Amino acid sequence: MNVAEAVGAALAALGVRAAFGVVGSGNFHVTNALVEHGVRYVAARHEGGAATMADAYARMSGTVAVLTVHQGPGLTNALTGVTEAAKSRTPLLVLAPEVTSPTSNFRIDQTALAEAVGAHCARVGSAATVVDDTVMAFLAALLGRRTVVLNLPLDVQAETLPEEAAEAVRELLAGRGGAHRGVASRVPAAWGLTFPVESGGGVEPEGLPAEPSDELTRFARMLAEAERPVFVAGRGARGSRRELEALGERVGALFATSAVAKGHFHGSPWDLDVSGGFATPLAAELIRGADLVVGWGCSLTMWTTRHGALIGPEARVVQVDLDPDALGVHRDIDLGVVGDVRETARAVAALLGDPGTEGGAATRGYRAPEIAERVAREGRWRDVPYEDLSSGERIDPRTLTIGLDDLLPQERLVAVDSGNFMGYPSMFLTVPDGGAFCFTQAYQSIGLGLATAIGAAVARPDRLAVAALGDGGALMGVAELETVVRLGLPMVVVVYDDDGYGAEVHHFGPHGFPLGTVTFPPADIAGIARGFGFEAVTVRREEDLSGVAEWLKGPRDKPLLVHAKVTADRPSWWLEEAFRGH
């Protein structure tokens, strides 16, 4: 057994279920080893697509995904997707073959490249250390919730394992994770990892019980004193809905989310949906009126707070996060609590005492009957009246998206690309829960949406994947239409086509700048999709959505592309807010 084979075997034994990539000579053997030991390999048409698929798979599955690329250009091609994953703290492990010859055409400083975009970098040093090196990189991704680039030097990949290392690989395979017991103690302290108790299936990334502290006591006191609390859940709150709702019931809190956590409180009568630039007028009003705002696994960026405008001047702010370095980064806070969201919610609820006892009586907080009535009546964007700008040749994107929301099954996954259009699918398409919305926006790149939907669909084949793209992003990632067809994914791809880069058109157009660099002649995107093997419909008016209804009736043996020619006269409602940060 050589090092490349050992890396693939070890990762399969540690529980990796899916790998994405483009294979070249440098990653041929390690990829084949992954497949040999039961890991599903998804071949993309471009490394950028592969990286984003892996990012989305990790987000939607809650597991570590693997990206496998060729040395040099394979890694640089993947860099935008790797950057998005790193900024989003996605547990992603990048297998990056590395040349050692200074004269090789593939020679680049891969460590510097990875660190420059915020990824952690590791290396397999030798055949003798391959198991420890691989396990520690995996644990860093899993428990550190980070993107790790694992460099695999080509000369080291070919080394034969000494018997002790080969036996360690066999033990890993036999125990499917048992052989890495004890490795945790040798992980560098600088990685900042906390290792919970291991189970027979491997390391479980559950939060450790929160210990009593002055911060928790202060937090409980602030919750008890609040009259109008609002909880804002971020991606770090995933899996904690039950605990947050129970605590919210105790203190009378309303619920909201950051954009990436949309759906976390779906179905609750106190759910305000998304905070920030996408917030409904009602959500903005009630969040702005809060006297206590708690960010749960939420970094409270300018997007989530509308550049601070959604947090009232007298409101107190608490932030709960596993990462102490995340506290107070984007705005001043009154209290920071380091800890797992679920365990922190449990601990502070215990400090509040039992409802109905002295010191623990339940309060109603923000939960007055009139608030409940307004949330039910005004809580969704489709409840907000608007002037339909459809012209007969182009459909208003709000009308389009409401129509799609009515037609598509509720058990859906929604993946949204970046651009002027993105607020419409994000806010007018409902999702059933917090595990059904994939929003790769940490790096604000366009062109990631289709690959995001593919990775999400592979992770959750039980739900219909819906990709929402602009025409610019769709054409940028167009090669992955073939991947959708090859994988047999019954996906719906919706392209909001305004014949240009709409954000730039509406940002610069009002100032009289020429727009020839950001506008394009019409493209037959439906025809392009048919060439890849899709079914396709073009939508210019509401009745054209009948083609979507027919596809949904079955057999859905081909994916569907909806080429929507949308109105382009006005910017989206959130665009002006977004460009304040540029």
Coordinates of C-alpha atoms in Angstrom, one line a residue:
M1 CA 0.0 0.0 0.0
N2 CA 1.3 3.4 -0.9
V3 CA 0.5 6.8 0.6
A4 CA -2.1 7.8 -2.0
E5 CA -4.0 4.6 -1.3
A6 CA -3.6 5.0 2.4
V7 CA -5.1 8.6 2.4
G8 CA -8.2 7.4 0.5
A9 CA -8.7 4.4 2.7
A10 CA -8.3 6.4 5.9
L11 CA -10.8 9.0 4.9
A12 CA -13.3 6.4 3.9
A13 CA -12.8 4.7 7.3
L14 CA -13.3 8.0 9.1
G15 CA -16.8 8.4 7.6
V16 CA -16.3 10.5 4.4
R17 CA -19.3 9.6 2.2
A18 CA -18.8 11.8 -0.9
A19 CA -15.9 13.4 -2.9
F20 CA -16.2 15.8 -5.7
G21 CA -13.5 16.8 -8.2
V22 CA -11.8 16.6 -11.6
V23 CA -9.2 13.9 -11.9
G24 CA -5.7 14.4 -13.3
S25 CA -2.5 12.5 -12.9
G26 CA -1.7 13.9 -9.5
N27 CA -5.0 12.8 -7.8
F28 CA -5.8 9.7 -9.9
H29 CA -4.7 7.2 -7.3
V30 CA -6.0 8.9 -4.2
T31 CA -9.4 9.3 -5.9
N32 CA -9.5 5.7 -7.0
A33 CA -8.7 4.7 -3.4
L34 CA -11.6 6.7 -2.1
V35 CA -14.0 5.0 -4.6
E36 CA -12.5 1.5 -3.8
H37 CA -13.4 1.9 -0.2
G38 CA -17.0 3.1 -0.7
V39 CA -16.8 6.8 -1.1
R40 CA -19.1 8.2 -3.8
Y41 CA -17.2 10.2 -6.3
V42 CA -18.9 12.9 -8.3
A43 CA -17.0 14.2 -11.3
A44 CA -17.6 17.8 -12.2
R45 CA -16.7 19.5 -15.4
H46 CA -14.6 22.2 -13.8
E47 CA -12.8 22.3 -10.4
G48 CA -14.6 25.5 -9.5
G49 CA -17.9 23.6 -9.8
A50 CA -16.5 20.7 -7.9
A51 CA -15.4 22.9 -5.0
T52 CA -18.8 24.5 -4.7
M53 CA -20.6 21.1 -5.0
A54 CA -18.4 19.8 -2.1
D55 CA -19.1 22.9 0.0
A56 CA -22.9 22.6 -0.5
Y57 CA -22.8 18.8 0.2
A58 CA -21.0 19.5 3.5
R59 CA -23.5 22.2 4.5
M60 CA -26.6 20.1 3.7
S61 CA -25.3 16.7 5.0
G62 CA -23.6 18.0 8.1
T63 CA -20.6 15.8 7.3
V64 CA -17.1 16.5 6.0
A65 CA -16.9 16.5 2.2
V66 CA -13.8 15.9 0.2
L67 CA -12.6 17.9 -2.9
T68 CA -10.0 16.2 -5.0
V69 CA -8.1 18.2 -7.6
H70 CA -5.0 18.0 -9.8
Q71 CA -1.8 19.8 -8.7
G72 CA -1.3 23.4 -9.6
P73 CA -4.1 24.5 -11.9
G74 CA -6.6 22.1 -10.4
L75 CA -6.2 24.0 -7.1
T76 CA -6.2 27.4 -8.6
N77 CA -9.3 26.6 -10.7
A78 CA -11.1 25.6 -7.5
L79 CA -10.0 28.6 -5.6
T80 CA -13.2 30.6 -5.6
G81 CA -15.2 27.7 -4.3
V82 CA -12.6 27.0 -1.7
T83 CA -12.6 30.6 -0.6
E84 CA -16.4 30.6 -0.2
A85 CA -16.1 27.4 1.9
A86 CA -13.3 28.9 4.1
K87 CA -15.2 32.1 4.7
S88 CA -18.3 30.1 5.6
R89 CA -16.4 27.7 8.0
T90 CA -17.5 24.7 6.0
P91 CA -16.0 21.4 7.0
L92 CA -14.3 20.7 3.7
L93 CA -11.1 18.7 3.1
V94 CA -9.3 19.5 -0.1
L95 CA -6.9 16.9 -1.4
A96 CA -4.3 18.9 -3.2
P97 CA -1.4 17.0 -4.9
E98 CA 1.8 19.0 -4.7
V99 CA 4.9 19.1 -7.0
T100 CA 8.2 19.3 -5.3
S101 CA 10.4 20.0 -8.3
P102 CA 11.2 23.8 -8.5
T103 CA 11.2 23.5 -12.4
S104 CA 7.8 21.9 -12.7
N105 CA 5.2 23.8 -14.7
F106 CA 2.8 23.0 -11.9
R107 CA 4.9 24.6 -9.2
I108 CA 3.2 27.1 -7.0
D109 CA 3.2 27.9 -3.3
Q110 CA 0.1 25.9 -2.4
T111 CA 0.4 26.6 1.3
A112 CA 0.5 30.4 0.8
L113 CA -2.4 30.1 -1.6
A114 CA -4.6 28.2 0.8
E115 CA -3.8 30.5 3.7
A116 CA -4.4 33.6 1.6
V117 CA -8.0 32.6 1.2
G118 CA -8.5 31.7 4.9
A119 CA -8.2 27.9 4.6
H120 CA -6.0 25.9 7.0
C121 CA -3.1 24.1 5.4
A122 CA -1.7 20.7 6.3
R123 CA 0.6 18.2 4.6
V124 CA 1.2 14.5 4.5
G125 CA 4.9 14.3 5.5
S126 CA 5.8 10.7 4.9
A127 CA 4.6 7.1 4.6
A128 CA 5.3 6.7 8.3
T129 CA 3.0 9.6 9.4
V130 CA 0.3 9.4 6.7
V131 CA -2.4 8.0 9.1
D132 CA -1.8 10.7 11.8
D133 CA -1.5 13.4 9.2
T134 CA -4.7 12.4 7.4
V135 CA -6.7 11.9 10.6
M136 CA -5.6 15.2 12.1
A137 CA -6.6 17.1 8.9
F138 CA -10.0 15.4 8.9
L139 CA -10.6 16.2 12.6
A140 CA -9.6 19.8 12.0
A141 CA -12.2 20.1 9.2
L142 CA -14.9 18.2 11.3
L143 CA -14.5 19.7 14.7
G144 CA -12.9 23.0 13.8
R145 CA -15.7 23.6 11.3
R146 CA -13.1 24.8 8.8
T147 CA -11.8 24.2 5.3
V148 CA -8.5 22.3 5.3
V149 CA -6.2 22.0 2.3
L150 CA -4.2 18.8 2.7
N151 CA -1.1 18.9 0.5
L152 CA -0.1 15.5 -0.9
P153 CA 3.5 15.8 -2.3
L154 CA 3.8 13.6 -5.4
D155 CA 7.0 11.9 -4.3
V156 CA 5.5 11.1 -0.9
Q157 CA 2.3 9.8 -2.5
A158 CA 4.3 7.0 -4.2
E159 CA 6.1 5.9 -1.0
T160 CA 5.3 2.4 0.3
L161 CA 3.9 2.3 3.9
P162 CA 6.0 0.7 6.6
E163 CA 4.2 -2.2 8.3
E164 CA 3.2 -0.2 11.4
A165 CA 1.5 2.4 9.3
A166 CA -0.1 -0.2 7.0
E167 CA -1.5 -1.9 10.1
A168 CA -2.9 1.4 11.3
V169 CA -4.8 1.8 8.0
R170 CA -6.1 -1.8 8.3
E171 CA -7.3 -1.0 11.9
L172 CA -9.0 2.1 10.7
L173 CA -10.8 0.1 8.0
A174 CA -11.7 -2.6 10.4
G175 CA -13.1 -0.2 13.0
R176 CA -14.3 2.5 10.7
G177 CA -12.8 5.2 12.9
G178 CA -11.7 3.4 16.0
A179 CA -8.0 3.5 15.2
H180 CA -7.7 7.2 15.5
R181 CA -8.4 7.1 19.2
G182 CA -5.5 9.0 20.9
V183 CA -4.6 11.0 17.8
A184 CA -6.6 13.9 19.1
S185 CA -4.1 14.5 21.9
R186 CA -1.4 15.1 19.3
V187 CA -3.3 17.8 17.3
P188 CA -1.5 21.1 17.6
A189 CA -3.0 23.4 20.3
A190 CA -2.9 26.2 17.8
W191 CA -5.8 24.6 15.9
G192 CA -8.1 25.4 18.8
L193 CA -10.1 22.2 18.7
T194 CA -12.2 20.7 21.4
F195 CA -12.7 16.9 21.2
P196 CA -15.9 15.4 22.6
V197 CA -16.4 11.8 23.6
E198 CA -16.0 9.3 20.8
S199 CA -18.7 6.8 20.0
G200 CA -18.5 3.5 18.1
G201 CA -19.1 5.3 14.9
G202 CA -16.3 7.7 15.2
V203 CA -16.1 11.2 16.5
E204 CA -19.4 12.9 17.0
P205 CA -19.2 16.7 16.7
E206 CA -21.8 17.4 19.4
G207 CA -21.5 20.4 21.6
L208 CA -20.1 19.9 25.1
P209 CA -22.4 20.8 28.0
A210 CA -22.0 24.4 28.9
E211 CA -20.4 25.0 32.3
P212 CA -21.7 27.6 34.7
S213 CA -20.1 30.9 34.2
D214 CA -20.5 34.6 34.9
E215 CA -21.4 35.1 31.2
L216 CA -24.2 32.6 31.4
T217 CA -25.5 34.2 34.6
R218 CA -25.5 37.6 33.0
F219 CA -27.1 36.2 29.9
A220 CA -30.0 34.7 31.9
R221 CA -30.5 38.0 33.8
M222 CA -30.6 39.9 30.5
L223 CA -33.2 37.5 29.1
A224 CA -35.3 37.7 32.3
E225 CA -35.3 41.6 32.1
A226 CA -36.0 41.9 28.4
E227 CA -39.5 42.9 27.4
R228 CA -39.1 42.6 23.6
P229 CA -36.4 40.0 22.9
V230 CA -35.6 38.8 19.4
F231 CA -33.5 35.7 18.6
V232 CA -31.5 35.7 15.4
A233 CA -30.2 32.3 14.4
G234 CA -27.3 31.8 12.1
R235 CA -25.7 28.8 10.4
G236 CA -24.1 27.9 13.7
A237 CA -27.5 27.3 15.2
R238 CA -28.3 24.4 13.0
G239 CA -29.7 21.5 14.9
S240 CA -30.8 23.7 17.8
R241 CA -34.3 24.6 16.9
R242 CA -36.0 22.7 19.7
E243 CA -33.8 24.3 22.4
L244 CA -34.1 27.8 21.0
E245 CA -37.9 27.5 20.6
A246 CA -38.2 26.3 24.2
L247 CA -36.1 29.2 25.5
G248 CA -38.0 31.6 23.3
E249 CA -41.3 30.4 24.8
R250 CA -39.9 31.0 28.3
V251 CA -38.9 34.6 27.6
G252 CA -41.4 35.6 24.9
A253 CA -38.9 36.0 22.0
L254 CA -39.6 36.5 18.4
F255 CA -37.5 34.5 15.9
A256 CA -35.5 35.5 12.9
T257 CA -32.5 34.2 11.0
S258 CA -29.6 35.3 9.0
A259 CA -30.0 34.7 5.2
V260 CA -28.0 31.5 5.2
A261 CA -30.1 30.0 8.0
K262 CA -33.5 30.7 6.3
G263 CA -36.1 28.2 7.3
H264 CA -34.7 27.5 10.8
F265 CA -38.0 28.5 12.5
H266 CA -40.3 27.7 9.6
G267 CA -43.8 27.0 10.8
S268 CA -43.5 28.8 14.1
P269 CA -46.2 31.5 14.6
W270 CA -43.4 33.8 15.9
D271 CA -41.1 33.4 12.9
L272 CA -40.2 36.7 11.2
D273 CA -38.1 34.8 8.6
V274 CA -34.9 36.6 7.5
S275 CA -33.3 39.6 9.2
G276 CA -31.3 42.2 7.2
G277 CA -31.7 43.4 3.7
F278 CA -34.1 40.6 2.8
A279 CA -36.4 41.4 5.9
T280 CA -40.0 42.1 5.3
P281 CA -41.2 45.5 6.4
L282 CA -42.8 43.9 9.4
A283 CA -39.7 42.0 10.4
A284 CA -37.6 45.1 10.1
E285 CA -40.1 47.0 12.3
L286 CA -40.2 44.4 15.0
I287 CA -36.5 43.7 15.1
R288 CA -35.7 47.4 15.2
G289 CA -38.1 47.6 18.2
A290 CA -36.4 44.9 20.2
D291 CA -34.8 45.7 23.5
L292 CA -32.6 42.6 23.4
V293 CA -31.2 41.0 20.2
V294 CA -29.4 37.6 20.6
G295 CA -27.3 36.3 17.8
W296 CA -27.1 32.5 18.0
G297 CA -24.3 31.2 15.9
C298 CA -24.8 34.3 13.9
S299 CA -22.0 36.8 13.2
L300 CA -24.4 39.8 12.9
T301 CA -22.8 41.2 9.8
M302 CA -23.8 44.4 8.0
W303 CA -26.1 42.3 5.8
T304 CA -28.0 40.7 8.8
T305 CA -28.4 44.1 10.6
R306 CA -28.8 46.4 7.5
H307 CA -25.6 48.1 8.4
G308 CA -26.7 48.4 12.0
A309 CA -30.0 50.0 11.2
L310 CA -32.1 47.0 12.4
I311 CA -30.7 47.2 16.0
G312 CA -32.3 50.0 18.0
P313 CA -29.9 52.4 19.8
E314 CA -31.1 51.3 23.2
A315 CA -31.1 47.6 22.4
R316 CA -28.7 45.3 24.2
V317 CA -26.9 42.7 22.0
V318 CA -25.7 39.2 23.0
Q319 CA -23.7 37.0 20.7
V320 CA -23.3 33.2 21.2
D321 CA -20.6 31.4 19.2
L322 CA -18.3 28.5 19.4
D323 CA -15.4 30.7 18.1
P324 CA -14.3 33.4 20.6
D325 CA -12.7 35.3 17.7
A326 CA -16.1 35.7 16.1
L327 CA -17.5 37.7 19.0
G328 CA -18.0 41.4 18.4
V329 CA -16.2 41.3 15.0
H330 CA -18.9 43.0 13.0
R331 CA -20.5 45.2 15.7
D332 CA -20.2 46.1 19.3
I333 CA -21.9 43.7 21.7
D334 CA -23.0 43.9 25.3
L335 CA -22.2 40.3 26.0
G336 CA -20.3 37.5 24.3
V337 CA -20.9 33.9 25.2
V338 CA -18.5 31.2 23.9
G339 CA -20.2 27.9 23.5
D340 CA -22.3 25.5 21.4
V341 CA -25.7 27.1 20.6
R342 CA -27.8 24.1 21.7
E343 CA -25.9 23.6 25.0
T344 CA -25.9 27.3 25.8
A345 CA -29.6 27.5 25.3
R346 CA -30.2 24.5 27.6
A347 CA -27.9 26.0 30.2
V348 CA -29.4 29.4 30.3
A349 CA -32.9 27.9 30.4
A350 CA -31.9 26.0 33.5
L351 CA -30.6 29.2 35.1
L352 CA -34.0 30.9 34.5
G353 CA -35.6 28.3 36.7
D354 CA -38.8 26.3 36.3
P355 CA -41.7 28.1 34.8
G356 CA -44.3 28.9 37.4
T357 CA -41.9 28.9 40.3
E358 CA -40.5 32.0 42.1
G359 CA -37.8 33.5 39.9
G360 CA -38.8 31.3 37.0
A361 CA -42.3 32.4 35.9
A362 CA -42.8 32.5 32.2
T363 CA -43.2 35.9 30.5
R364 CA -44.9 36.8 27.3
G365 CA -42.2 39.3 26.2
Y366 CA -42.9 40.3 22.5
R367 CA -45.7 37.7 22.1
A368 CA -48.8 39.8 22.4
P369 CA -51.9 38.6 20.4
E370 CA -51.7 41.6 18.1
I371 CA -48.1 40.7 17.2
A372 CA -49.2 37.1 16.4
E373 CA -52.0 38.5 14.2
R374 CA -49.6 40.8 12.3
V375 CA -47.0 38.0 11.8
A376 CA -49.7 35.7 10.3
R377 CA -51.0 38.5 8.1
E378 CA -47.8 40.3 7.0
G379 CA -45.0 37.9 7.8
R380 CA -44.2 36.8 4.2
W381 CA -43.0 38.9 1.3
R382 CA -45.9 37.6 -0.8
D383 CA -48.2 39.2 1.8
V384 CA -46.8 42.7 0.9
P385 CA -48.7 44.4 -1.9
Y386 CA -46.8 45.3 -5.0
E387 CA -47.4 46.7 -8.5
D388 CA -47.0 43.9 -11.0
L389 CA -44.6 45.2 -13.7
S390 CA -45.1 42.2 -16.1
S391 CA -45.4 43.5 -19.7
G392 CA -46.4 40.5 -21.7
E393 CA -42.9 40.1 -23.1
R394 CA -41.3 40.0 -19.6
I395 CA -42.6 38.7 -16.3
D396 CA -42.2 40.5 -12.9
P397 CA -39.8 38.3 -10.9
R398 CA -42.1 38.5 -7.9
T399 CA -45.0 37.2 -9.9
L400 CA -42.8 34.5 -11.4
T401 CA -41.5 33.4 -8.0
I402 CA -44.8 33.4 -6.3
G403 CA -46.1 31.2 -9.1
L404 CA -43.2 28.8 -8.7
D405 CA -43.7 28.7 -4.9
D406 CA -47.3 27.6 -5.5
L407 CA -46.4 24.9 -8.0
L408 CA -43.3 23.3 -6.6
P409 CA -43.6 20.6 -3.9
Q410 CA -43.0 21.7 -0.4
E411 CA -40.3 19.1 0.2
R412 CA -37.7 21.1 -1.7
L413 CA -34.1 22.4 -1.5
V414 CA -33.4 25.9 -2.8
A415 CA -29.9 27.0 -3.9
V416 CA -29.5 30.6 -4.9
D417 CA -26.7 32.2 -6.9
S418 CA -25.6 35.8 -6.4
G419 CA -26.8 38.9 -8.3
N420 CA -29.5 41.5 -8.5
F421 CA -32.2 38.8 -8.8
M422 CA -31.3 36.8 -5.7
G423 CA -33.7 38.3 -3.2
Y424 CA -36.7 37.0 -5.2
P425 CA -36.0 33.3 -4.8
S426 CA -34.6 33.8 -1.4
M427 CA -37.7 35.5 0.0
F428 CA -40.6 34.3 -2.2
L429 CA -39.7 30.6 -2.3
T430 CA -40.5 29.0 1.1
V431 CA -38.4 26.1 2.4
P432 CA -39.6 23.5 4.9
D433 CA -36.8 23.8 7.4
G434 CA -33.3 25.1 8.1
G435 CA -31.7 22.2 6.1
A436 CA -33.4 23.2 2.9
F437 CA -31.7 26.5 1.9
C438 CA -28.2 26.7 0.5
F439 CA -26.9 30.2 0.1
T440 CA -23.2 30.5 -0.9
Q441 CA -22.7 34.2 -0.4
A442 CA -19.8 34.6 2.0
Y443 CA -17.5 35.6 -0.9
Q444 CA -20.3 37.1 -3.1
S445 CA -19.2 35.4 -6.3
I446 CA -21.7 34.8 -9.1
G447 CA -21.6 31.5 -11.0
L448 CA -21.8 29.2 -7.9
G449 CA -25.5 28.6 -7.8
L450 CA -25.8 25.6 -10.2
A451 CA -22.9 23.7 -8.6
T452 CA -24.4 24.6 -5.1
A453 CA -27.7 22.9 -6.2
I454 CA -25.9 19.8 -7.4
G455 CA -24.0 19.3 -4.2
A456 CA -27.2 19.9 -2.2
A457 CA -29.1 17.4 -4.4
V458 CA -26.5 14.7 -3.9
A459 CA -26.7 15.3 -0.1
R460 CA -30.5 15.3 0.0
P461 CA -31.9 13.1 -2.8
D462 CA -35.2 12.9 -0.9
R463 CA -36.0 16.5 -1.9
L464 CA -36.5 18.3 -5.2
A465 CA -33.5 20.6 -5.8
V466 CA -34.3 24.1 -7.2
A467 CA -31.4 26.2 -8.5
A468 CA -32.1 29.9 -8.8
L469 CA -29.6 31.7 -11.1
G470 CA -29.2 34.9 -13.0
D471 CA -28.4 34.8 -16.7
G472 CA -24.8 35.9 -15.9
G473 CA -24.2 33.2 -13.3
A474 CA -26.0 30.5 -15.3
L475 CA -23.7 31.1 -18.4
M476 CA -20.7 31.3 -16.1
G477 CA -21.3 27.8 -14.7
V478 CA -23.1 26.3 -17.8
A479 CA -20.7 23.3 -18.1
E480 CA -22.3 21.8 -15.0
L481 CA -25.6 21.4 -16.8
E482 CA -24.0 18.2 -18.2
T483 CA -23.3 17.1 -14.7
V484 CA -26.9 17.4 -13.7
V485 CA -28.0 15.3 -16.7
R486 CA -25.2 12.7 -16.2
L487 CA -26.2 12.3 -12.5
G488 CA -29.8 11.9 -13.4
L489 CA -30.9 14.6 -10.9
P490 CA -34.6 15.6 -11.3
M491 CA -33.6 19.2 -10.7
V492 CA -35.4 22.5 -11.6
V493 CA -33.1 25.3 -12.7
V494 CA -34.7 28.7 -12.8
V495 CA -32.8 31.4 -14.7
Y496 CA -33.9 35.0 -14.0
D497 CA -32.7 36.5 -17.3
D498 CA -32.5 40.3 -17.7
D499 CA -29.8 40.3 -20.4
G500 CA -27.1 41.7 -18.3
Y501 CA -25.4 41.9 -14.9
G502 CA -28.3 43.5 -13.3
A503 CA -26.6 44.7 -10.1
E504 CA -24.1 46.8 -12.1
V505 CA -26.8 48.0 -14.5
H506 CA -28.9 49.4 -11.6
H507 CA -25.9 50.6 -9.6
F508 CA -24.3 52.6 -12.4
G509 CA -27.1 53.3 -14.8
P510 CA -28.8 56.0 -12.8
H511 CA -25.5 58.0 -12.8
G512 CA -25.4 58.1 -16.6
F513 CA -22.5 55.7 -17.1
P514 CA -22.4 53.7 -20.3
L515 CA -23.6 50.1 -19.7
G516 CA -22.3 48.3 -22.8
T517 CA -19.8 46.4 -20.7
V518 CA -22.5 44.9 -18.5
T519 CA -25.4 44.3 -20.9
F520 CA -25.6 41.5 -23.5
P521 CA -27.8 40.5 -26.5
P522 CA -30.5 37.9 -25.7
A523 CA -29.3 34.3 -25.3
D524 CA -31.4 31.2 -25.9
I525 CA -30.7 29.7 -22.5
A526 CA -33.6 27.3 -23.0
G527 CA -32.0 26.0 -26.2
I528 CA -28.6 25.7 -24.6
A529 CA -30.2 23.6 -21.8
R530 CA -31.9 21.3 -24.3
G531 CA -28.6 20.8 -26.0
F532 CA -27.3 19.4 -22.6
G533 CA -30.3 17.1 -22.3
F534 CA -32.7 19.2 -20.2
E535 CA -36.3 19.8 -20.8
A536 CA -36.9 23.5 -21.0
V537 CA -39.6 26.1 -20.9
T538 CA -39.4 29.9 -21.6
V539 CA -41.6 32.0 -19.3
R540 CA -42.6 35.5 -20.4
R541 CA -46.0 35.7 -18.7
E542 CA -47.7 33.9 -15.8
E543 CA -49.6 31.4 -18.0
D544 CA -46.3 30.1 -19.4
L545 CA -45.7 28.4 -16.0
S546 CA -48.1 25.7 -17.2
G547 CA -45.0 24.1 -18.7
V548 CA -43.6 23.8 -15.2
A549 CA -46.8 22.2 -13.9
E550 CA -46.7 19.6 -16.8
W551 CA -43.1 18.7 -15.9
L552 CA -44.0 18.2 -12.3
K553 CA -46.7 15.7 -13.2
G554 CA -43.9 13.4 -14.2
P555 CA -42.1 11.3 -15.1
R556 CA -39.3 13.9 -14.4
D557 CA -36.8 11.7 -16.3
K558 CA -35.0 14.8 -17.4
P559 CA -34.2 17.9 -15.4
L560 CA -36.1 21.1 -16.2
L561 CA -34.7 24.5 -17.0
V562 CA -37.1 27.5 -16.6
H563 CA -35.8 30.4 -18.8
A564 CA -37.6 33.4 -17.3
K565 CA -37.4 36.6 -19.2
V566 CA -37.8 39.0 -16.3
T567 CA -38.5 42.7 -16.2
A568 CA -35.4 44.8 -15.8
D569 CA -36.7 48.3 -15.4
R570 CA -36.1 48.6 -11.6
P571 CA -33.5 47.3 -9.2
S572 CA -34.5 44.7 -6.6
W573 CA -35.6 46.2 -3.3
W574 CA -32.5 45.2 -1.3
L575 CA -29.9 46.4 -3.9
E576 CA -29.6 49.9 -2.6
E577 CA -28.8 48.6 0.9
A578 CA -26.4 46.1 -0.5
F579 CA -24.3 48.6 -2.4
R580 CA -23.8 50.8 0.7
G581 CA -21.1 48.3 1.8
H582 CA -19.1 48.6 -1.5

